[in-house]
Amino acid sequence: MQKSIFEYAGLIARFLKGKLSPTESESLEKWLNEDKENRKLLESFRDNESVQKDLDFFSSVDVDQAWQKVAVKTQHKANRILPLLSGCAAAILLIILYFVSDPWSRLKSPDAVSSAVLIKNDIAPGNNMASLRMADGSVIKLDTVAKSVREKDGTLIAIRDGQLKYMAANTNNDDSSVLTNELRTPAGGTYQMLLPDGSKVWVNSLSSLKFPTKFSGKERLVVLTGEAYFEVAHDRSMPFKVLVNGTEVEVLGTHFNISAYGNAVRTSLAEGAVRVTKLGLQRSITPGEQAVAEGGNIAVSAANIDKALAWKDGMFWFEEDNMEEIMEQVARWYNVEISYRGEASPKRFTGNVRRQAKLSQVLQMLNLVSGAGFEIDGRKVIVNFNK
């Protein structure tokens, strides 16, 4: 199978260079006709310039060590990070990059990578972890075991497959019977939930969401710390509001992400419309825009929605981020403490990595594109810019 991959990779590489012989063209066409996925793969490589810019480093975690040596050598100068892929397409991609890359690009041997990333212990990625504080103050640890509990007002709470589902016991609008619950995620944890009105919420690591067991009155109000993505059920008679760090985000029915790990509250809108209010100042945004509320100002600009929502889809997404910004995300997801040696590099990096990767794999890729050294020691990661 690997020999076959080498052959087809060579054909694709020569096709990209426009150097296929008639016999080779016939062989390539036969392979393309065998499986529609083969043709899709070829089409994705047609833009050689894009390949050069976007595919600087590739880690093939599901193939053998020989393939990984090819991956280690496949790196260009744009300081970009590649997703972790696997299988036949991954192997072919590695070889294509090896054949079409600039032979004078800066290369590193596997030994150089391993010496620059000192792993005393590896750390697995985060997963579905959270706790639920009930109205009476009791705390339920949410794990993978399916179960259900009832609040004092009769609300049924189903816990299954990393998700909470709230089903209100009644639909009357009596505010006196409304209870408040709070979902909390630790470092390395995320969780999903279905609110009583049918709205869906994805809660990121080191975050919390306070919400009523049923919505009543003139508005649906929740309180957020950290980060969450919302898909709000439409109800024009009862606007949905999120309070976070002194900022109010109001919607009727829409899809949006709020990130507020620091002082700034960043609202990125995927669908619908929202209004952001802080200290009496209001700004509305439309799909593809973001509002950043910080201090006494709300700034509206174009948003990278893919980047804003990547965490929900299991990806780290970096775009012109410096190493400190990248390591903040790493720290939250792997539950580690970060320290630095030397002066930080001014370089910025673009690319994406699956959040299912082990910490060592992420650090190896960061080493290859940045030149910084890394050390994992218990729950501490040292970033060495003196390397």
PDB file of C-alpha atoms in Angstrom, residues 163-360:
ATOM      1  CA  GLN A 163     -24.767  17.245  27.171  1.00  0.00           C
ATOM      2  CA  LEU A 164     -27.380  18.639  29.523  1.00  0.00           C
ATOM      3  CA  LYS A 165     -31.010  18.876  28.495  1.00  0.00           C
ATOM      4  CA  TYR A 166     -33.551  20.892  30.489  1.00  0.00           C
ATOM      5  CA  MET A 167     -37.238  20.057  30.292  1.00  0.00           C
ATOM      6  CA  ALA A 168     -39.403  22.415  32.359  1.00  0.00           C
ATOM      7  CA  ALA A 169     -42.147  20.826  34.409  1.00  0.00           C
ATOM      8  CA  ASN A 170     -44.674  23.530  33.527  1.00  0.00           C
ATOM      9  CA  THR A 171     -44.975  26.571  31.296  1.00  0.00           C
ATOM     10  CA  ASN A 172     -46.650  29.122  33.597  1.00  0.00           C
ATOM     11  CA  ASN A 173     -45.084  32.542  33.945  1.00  0.00           C
ATOM     12  CA  ASP A 174     -44.908  32.606  37.734  1.00  0.00           C
ATOM     13  CA  ASP A 175     -41.498  34.175  38.525  1.00  0.00           C
ATOM     14  CA  SER A 176     -41.643  32.984  42.140  1.00  0.00           C
ATOM     15  CA  SER A 177     -41.037  29.385  41.083  1.00  0.00           C
ATOM     16  CA  VAL A 178     -37.984  30.105  38.902  1.00  0.00           C
ATOM     17  CA  LEU A 179     -34.756  28.528  40.162  1.00  0.00           C
ATOM     18  CA  THR A 180     -31.187  29.223  38.999  1.00  0.00           C
ATOM     19  CA  ASN A 181     -28.598  26.608  38.043  1.00  0.00           C
ATOM     20  CA  GLU A 182     -24.953  27.118  37.098  1.00  0.00           C
ATOM     21  CA  LEU A 183     -22.797  25.050  34.743  1.00  0.00           C
ATOM     22  CA  ARG A 184     -19.026  25.285  35.318  1.00  0.00           C
ATOM     23  CA  THR A 185     -16.257  23.880  33.137  1.00  0.00           C
ATOM     24  CA  PRO A 186     -12.685  23.383  34.396  1.00  0.00           C
ATOM     25  CA  ALA A 187      -9.483  23.815  32.417  1.00  0.00           C
ATOM     26  CA  GLY A 188      -9.525  21.063  29.800  1.00  0.00           C
ATOM     27  CA  GLY A 189     -13.309  20.761  29.852  1.00  0.00           C
ATOM     28  CA  THR A 190     -16.174  21.722  27.555  1.00  0.00           C
ATOM     29  CA  TYR A 191     -19.879  20.976  27.742  1.00  0.00           C
ATOM     30  CA  GLN A 192     -23.069  21.360  25.724  1.00  0.00           C
ATOM     31  CA  MET A 193     -26.557  22.072  26.942  1.00  0.00           C
ATOM     32  CA  LEU A 194     -30.106  22.562  25.769  1.00  0.00           C
ATOM     33  CA  LEU A 195     -31.828  25.337  27.713  1.00  0.00           C
ATOM     34  CA  PRO A 196     -35.539  25.122  28.667  1.00  0.00           C
ATOM     35  CA  ASP A 197     -36.527  27.307  25.670  1.00  0.00           C
ATOM     36  CA  GLY A 198     -34.701  25.036  23.193  1.00  0.00           C
ATOM     37  CA  SER A 199     -31.640  27.267  22.828  1.00  0.00           C
ATOM     38  CA  LYS A 200     -28.347  25.400  22.436  1.00  0.00           C
ATOM     39  CA  VAL A 201     -25.170  26.447  24.240  1.00  0.00           C
ATOM     40  CA  TRP A 202     -21.591  25.174  23.947  1.00  0.00           C
ATOM     41  CA  VAL A 203     -19.494  26.199  26.975  1.00  0.00           C
ATOM     42  CA  ASN A 204     -15.716  26.377  26.567  1.00  0.00           C
ATOM     43  CA  SER A 205     -13.004  25.627  29.148  1.00  0.00           C
ATOM     44  CA  LEU A 206     -12.712  27.707  32.339  1.00  0.00           C
ATOM     45  CA  SER A 207     -16.185  29.162  31.850  1.00  0.00           C
ATOM     46  CA  SER A 208     -19.525  29.254  33.618  1.00  0.00           C
ATOM     47  CA  LEU A 209     -23.143  29.886  32.685  1.00  0.00           C
ATOM     48  CA  LYS A 210     -25.920  30.811  35.111  1.00  0.00           C
ATOM     49  CA  PHE A 211     -29.457  30.263  33.833  1.00  0.00           C
ATOM     50  CA  PRO A 212     -33.009  29.705  35.121  1.00  0.00           C
ATOM     51  CA  THR A 213     -34.639  26.308  35.079  1.00  0.00           C
ATOM     52  CA  LYS A 214     -37.401  27.941  33.049  1.00  0.00           C
ATOM     53  CA  PHE A 215     -37.738  31.286  31.290  1.00  0.00           C
ATOM     54  CA  SER A 216     -40.528  33.619  32.375  1.00  0.00           C
ATOM     55  CA  GLY A 217     -41.422  37.275  32.207  1.00  0.00           C
ATOM     56  CA  LYS A 218     -40.372  39.581  29.364  1.00  0.00           C
ATOM     57  CA  GLU A 219     -36.844  38.294  28.695  1.00  0.00           C
ATOM     58  CA  ARG A 220     -34.588  35.249  28.769  1.00  0.00           C
ATOM     59  CA  LEU A 221     -31.522  36.176  30.821  1.00  0.00           C
ATOM     60  CA  VAL A 222     -28.296  34.167  31.356  1.00  0.00           C
ATOM     61  CA  VAL A 223     -24.964  35.190  32.900  1.00  0.00           C
ATOM     62  CA  LEU A 224     -21.674  34.088  31.317  1.00  0.00           C
ATOM     63  CA  THR A 225     -18.026  34.076  32.336  1.00  0.00           C
ATOM     64  CA  GLY A 226     -15.335  32.870  29.927  1.00  0.00           C
ATOM     65  CA  GLU A 227     -16.547  31.720  26.519  1.00  0.00           C
ATOM     66  CA  ALA A 228     -19.649  30.135  24.988  1.00  0.00           C
ATOM     67  CA  TYR A 229     -21.340  29.694  21.623  1.00  0.00           C
ATOM     68  CA  PHE A 230     -25.109  30.170  21.427  1.00  0.00           C
ATOM     69  CA  GLU A 231     -27.768  29.020  18.983  1.00  0.00           C
ATOM     70  CA  VAL A 232     -30.775  30.885  20.340  1.00  0.00           C
ATOM     71  CA  ALA A 233     -34.325  29.674  19.773  1.00  0.00           C
ATOM     72  CA  HIS A 234     -36.402  32.417  18.155  1.00  0.00           C
ATOM     73  CA  ASP A 235     -38.992  34.107  20.370  1.00  0.00           C
ATOM     74  CA  ARG A 236     -39.723  37.704  19.425  1.00  0.00           C
ATOM     75  CA  SER A 237     -41.907  38.206  22.507  1.00  0.00           C
ATOM     76  CA  MET A 238     -39.053  37.278  24.861  1.00  0.00           C
ATOM     77  CA  PRO A 239     -35.574  38.574  23.840  1.00  0.00           C
ATOM     78  CA  PHE A 240     -32.563  36.495  24.857  1.00  0.00           C
ATOM     79  CA  LYS A 241     -29.887  38.398  26.821  1.00  0.00           C
ATOM     80  CA  VAL A 242     -26.389  37.407  27.914  1.00  0.00           C
ATOM     81  CA  LEU A 243     -24.681  39.367  30.699  1.00  0.00           C
ATOM     82  CA  VAL A 244     -20.882  39.094  30.695  1.00  0.00           C
ATOM     83  CA  ASN A 245     -18.293  41.346  32.367  1.00  0.00           C
ATOM     84  CA  GLY A 246     -20.622  44.308  32.551  1.00  0.00           C
ATOM     85  CA  THR A 247     -21.687  43.933  28.932  1.00  0.00           C
ATOM     86  CA  GLU A 248     -25.140  42.945  27.673  1.00  0.00           C
ATOM     87  CA  VAL A 249     -25.659  41.041  24.415  1.00  0.00           C
ATOM     88  CA  GLU A 250     -29.296  40.976  23.281  1.00  0.00           C
ATOM     89  CA  VAL A 251     -30.778  38.764  20.552  1.00  0.00           C
ATOM     90  CA  LEU A 252     -34.105  37.391  19.366  1.00  0.00           C
ATOM     91  CA  GLY A 253     -32.852  34.283  17.603  1.00  0.00           C
ATOM     92  CA  THR A 254     -29.362  33.890  16.225  1.00  0.00           C
ATOM     93  CA  HIS A 255     -25.986  32.076  16.280  1.00  0.00           C
ATOM     94  CA  PHE A 256     -23.077  33.844  17.945  1.00  0.00           C
ATOM     95  CA  ASN A 257     -19.954  33.364  20.052  1.00  0.00           C
ATOM     96  CA  ILE A 258     -18.924  35.379  23.109  1.00  0.00           C
ATOM     97  CA  SER A 259     -15.339  35.258  24.380  1.00  0.00           C
ATOM     98  CA  ALA A 260     -14.478  37.127  27.581  1.00  0.00           C
ATOM     99  CA  TYR A 261     -11.442  35.528  29.192  1.00  0.00           C
ATOM    100  CA  GLY A 262      -9.817  38.934  29.726  1.00  0.00           C
ATOM    101  CA  ASN A 263     -11.187  42.452  30.150  1.00  0.00           C
ATOM    102  CA  ALA A 264     -12.558  42.600  26.601  1.00  0.00           C
ATOM    103  CA  VAL A 265     -15.865  41.011  25.609  1.00  0.00           C
ATOM    104  CA  ARG A 266     -15.729  39.819  21.991  1.00  0.00           C
ATOM    105  CA  THR A 267     -19.068  38.945  20.342  1.00  0.00           C
ATOM    106  CA  SER A 268     -18.780  37.298  16.909  1.00  0.00           C
ATOM    107  CA  LEU A 269     -21.972  36.866  14.895  1.00  0.00           C
ATOM    108  CA  ALA A 270     -22.563  33.924  12.544  1.00  0.00           C
ATOM    109  CA  GLU A 271     -26.304  34.358  11.867  1.00  0.00           C
ATOM    110  CA  GLY A 272     -29.048  36.832  12.709  1.00  0.00           C
ATOM    111  CA  ALA A 273     -28.425  40.118  14.508  1.00  0.00           C
ATOM    112  CA  VAL A 274     -27.377  41.142  18.008  1.00  0.00           C
ATOM    113  CA  ARG A 275     -27.128  44.362  19.952  1.00  0.00           C
ATOM    114  CA  VAL A 276     -24.229  44.937  22.349  1.00  0.00           C
ATOM    115  CA  THR A 277     -24.647  47.393  25.236  1.00  0.00           C
ATOM    116  CA  LYS A 278     -22.109  48.659  27.753  1.00  0.00           C
ATOM    117  CA  LEU A 279     -22.210  51.747  29.976  1.00  0.00           C
ATOM    118  CA  GLY A 280     -25.091  53.169  27.981  1.00  0.00           C
ATOM    119  CA  LEU A 281     -23.338  52.713  24.637  1.00  0.00           C
ATOM    120  CA  GLN A 282     -25.079  50.440  22.082  1.00  0.00           C
ATOM    121  CA  ARG A 283     -23.799  48.915  18.841  1.00  0.00           C
ATOM    122  CA  SER A 284     -25.535  46.434  16.529  1.00  0.00           C
ATOM    123  CA  ILE A 285     -23.685  43.897  14.399  1.00  0.00           C
ATOM    124  CA  THR A 286     -24.622  41.794  11.390  1.00  0.00           C
ATOM    125  CA  PRO A 287     -23.391  38.319  10.332  1.00  0.00           C
ATOM    126  CA  GLY A 288     -19.639  38.247   9.749  1.00  0.00           C
ATOM    127  CA  GLU A 289     -18.996  41.094  12.170  1.00  0.00           C
ATOM    128  CA  GLN A 290     -17.687  41.255  15.723  1.00  0.00           C
ATOM    129  CA  ALA A 291     -18.152  43.756  18.528  1.00  0.00           C
ATOM    130  CA  VAL A 292     -15.354  44.153  21.072  1.00  0.00           C
ATOM    131  CA  ALA A 293     -16.471  45.870  24.281  1.00  0.00           C
ATOM    132  CA  GLU A 294     -13.579  47.077  26.411  1.00  0.00           C
ATOM    133  CA  GLY A 295     -13.408  49.957  28.822  1.00  0.00           C
ATOM    134  CA  GLY A 296     -15.994  52.498  27.734  1.00  0.00           C
ATOM    135  CA  ASN A 297     -15.847  51.620  24.050  1.00  0.00           C
ATOM    136  CA  ILE A 298     -17.470  49.120  21.691  1.00  0.00           C
ATOM    137  CA  ALA A 299     -15.542  48.573  18.447  1.00  0.00           C
ATOM    138  CA  VAL A 300     -17.227  46.860  15.486  1.00  0.00           C
ATOM    139  CA  SER A 301     -15.184  45.213  12.724  1.00  0.00           C
ATOM    140  CA  ALA A 302     -15.150  42.251  10.336  1.00  0.00           C
ATOM    141  CA  ALA A 303     -14.834  38.913  12.131  1.00  0.00           C
ATOM    142  CA  ASN A 304     -13.126  35.648  11.290  1.00  0.00           C
ATOM    143  CA  ILE A 305     -16.092  33.428  12.110  1.00  0.00           C
ATOM    144  CA  ASP A 306     -14.143  30.220  11.413  1.00  0.00           C
ATOM    145  CA  LYS A 307     -11.597  31.238  14.035  1.00  0.00           C
ATOM    146  CA  ALA A 308     -14.228  32.325  16.541  1.00  0.00           C
ATOM    147  CA  LEU A 309     -16.119  29.025  16.316  1.00  0.00           C
ATOM    148  CA  ALA A 310     -13.165  26.658  15.835  1.00  0.00           C
ATOM    149  CA  TRP A 311     -13.026  25.606  19.501  1.00  0.00           C
ATOM    150  CA  LYS A 312     -16.638  24.394  19.292  1.00  0.00           C
ATOM    151  CA  ASP A 313     -15.702  22.190  16.332  1.00  0.00           C
ATOM    152  CA  GLY A 314     -12.653  20.701  18.058  1.00  0.00           C
ATOM    153  CA  MET A 315      -9.929  22.888  16.526  1.00  0.00           C
ATOM    154  CA  PHE A 316      -7.272  25.351  17.576  1.00  0.00           C
ATOM    155  CA  TRP A 317      -7.430  28.108  14.961  1.00  0.00           C
ATOM    156  CA  PHE A 318      -4.586  30.618  14.892  1.00  0.00           C
ATOM    157  CA  GLU A 319      -4.475  33.648  12.623  1.00  0.00           C
ATOM    158  CA  GLU A 320      -1.619  36.105  13.020  1.00  0.00           C
ATOM    159  CA  ASP A 321      -1.367  35.117  16.693  1.00  0.00           C
ATOM    160  CA  ASN A 322       1.833  35.460  18.677  1.00  0.00           C
ATOM    161  CA  MET A 323       3.214  32.654  20.831  1.00  0.00           C
ATOM    162  CA  GLU A 324       1.748  34.018  24.074  1.00  0.00           C
ATOM    163  CA  GLU A 325      -1.746  34.140  22.555  1.00  0.00           C
ATOM    164  CA  ILE A 326      -1.366  30.595  21.269  1.00  0.00           C
ATOM    165  CA  MET A 327      -0.116  29.292  24.604  1.00  0.00           C
ATOM    166  CA  GLU A 328      -3.083  30.860  26.420  1.00  0.00           C
ATOM    167  CA  GLN A 329      -5.361  28.551  24.439  1.00  0.00           C
ATOM    168  CA  VAL A 330      -3.033  25.603  25.028  1.00  0.00           C
ATOM    169  CA  ALA A 331      -3.019  26.274  28.780  1.00  0.00           C
ATOM    170  CA  ARG A 332      -6.818  26.295  29.032  1.00  0.00           C
ATOM    171  CA  TRP A 333      -7.325  23.128  26.989  1.00  0.00           C
ATOM    172  CA  TYR A 334      -4.542  20.996  28.475  1.00  0.00           C
ATOM    173  CA  ASN A 335      -4.850  22.402  32.011  1.00  0.00           C
ATOM    174  CA  VAL A 336      -1.206  23.419  32.241  1.00  0.00           C
ATOM    175  CA  GLU A 337       0.773  26.345  33.619  1.00  0.00           C
ATOM    176  CA  ILE A 338       2.950  28.227  31.103  1.00  0.00           C
ATOM    177  CA  SER A 339       6.277  29.897  31.849  1.00  0.00           C
ATOM    178  CA  TYR A 340       8.776  31.549  29.516  1.00  0.00           C
ATOM    179  CA  ARG A 341      12.543  31.768  29.204  1.00  0.00           C
ATOM    180  CA  GLY A 342      14.191  34.464  27.116  1.00  0.00           C
ATOM    181  CA  GLU A 343      12.666  37.239  25.035  1.00  0.00           C
ATOM    182  CA  ALA A 344       9.483  36.359  23.172  1.00  0.00           C
ATOM    183  CA  SER A 345       9.679  36.230  19.394  1.00  0.00           C
ATOM    184  CA  PRO A 346       7.690  38.909  17.492  1.00  0.00           C
ATOM    185  CA  LYS A 347       6.633  36.297  14.926  1.00  0.00           C
ATOM    186  CA  ARG A 348       2.948  35.614  14.378  1.00  0.00           C
ATOM    187  CA  PHE A 349       1.528  32.312  13.255  1.00  0.00           C
ATOM    188  CA  THR A 350      -1.436  31.130  11.218  1.00  0.00           C
ATOM    189  CA  GLY A 351      -2.928  27.658  10.912  1.00  0.00           C
ATOM    190  CA  ASN A 352      -5.001  25.094  12.763  1.00  0.00           C
ATOM    191  CA  VAL A 353      -4.483  21.980  14.864  1.00  0.00           C
ATOM    192  CA  ARG A 354      -6.996  19.436  16.075  1.00  0.00           C
ATOM    193  CA  ARG A 355      -7.682  19.789  19.781  1.00  0.00           C
ATOM    194  CA  GLN A 356      -7.696  15.976  20.021  1.00  0.00           C
ATOM    195  CA  ALA A 357      -3.896  15.941  19.624  1.00  0.00           C
ATOM    196  CA  LYS A 358      -1.703  15.167  22.608  1.00  0.00           C
ATOM    197  CA  LEU A 359       0.151  18.128  24.063  1.00  0.00           C
ATOM    198  CA  SER A 360       3.524  16.831  22.825  1.00  0.00           C
TER     199      SER A 360
END
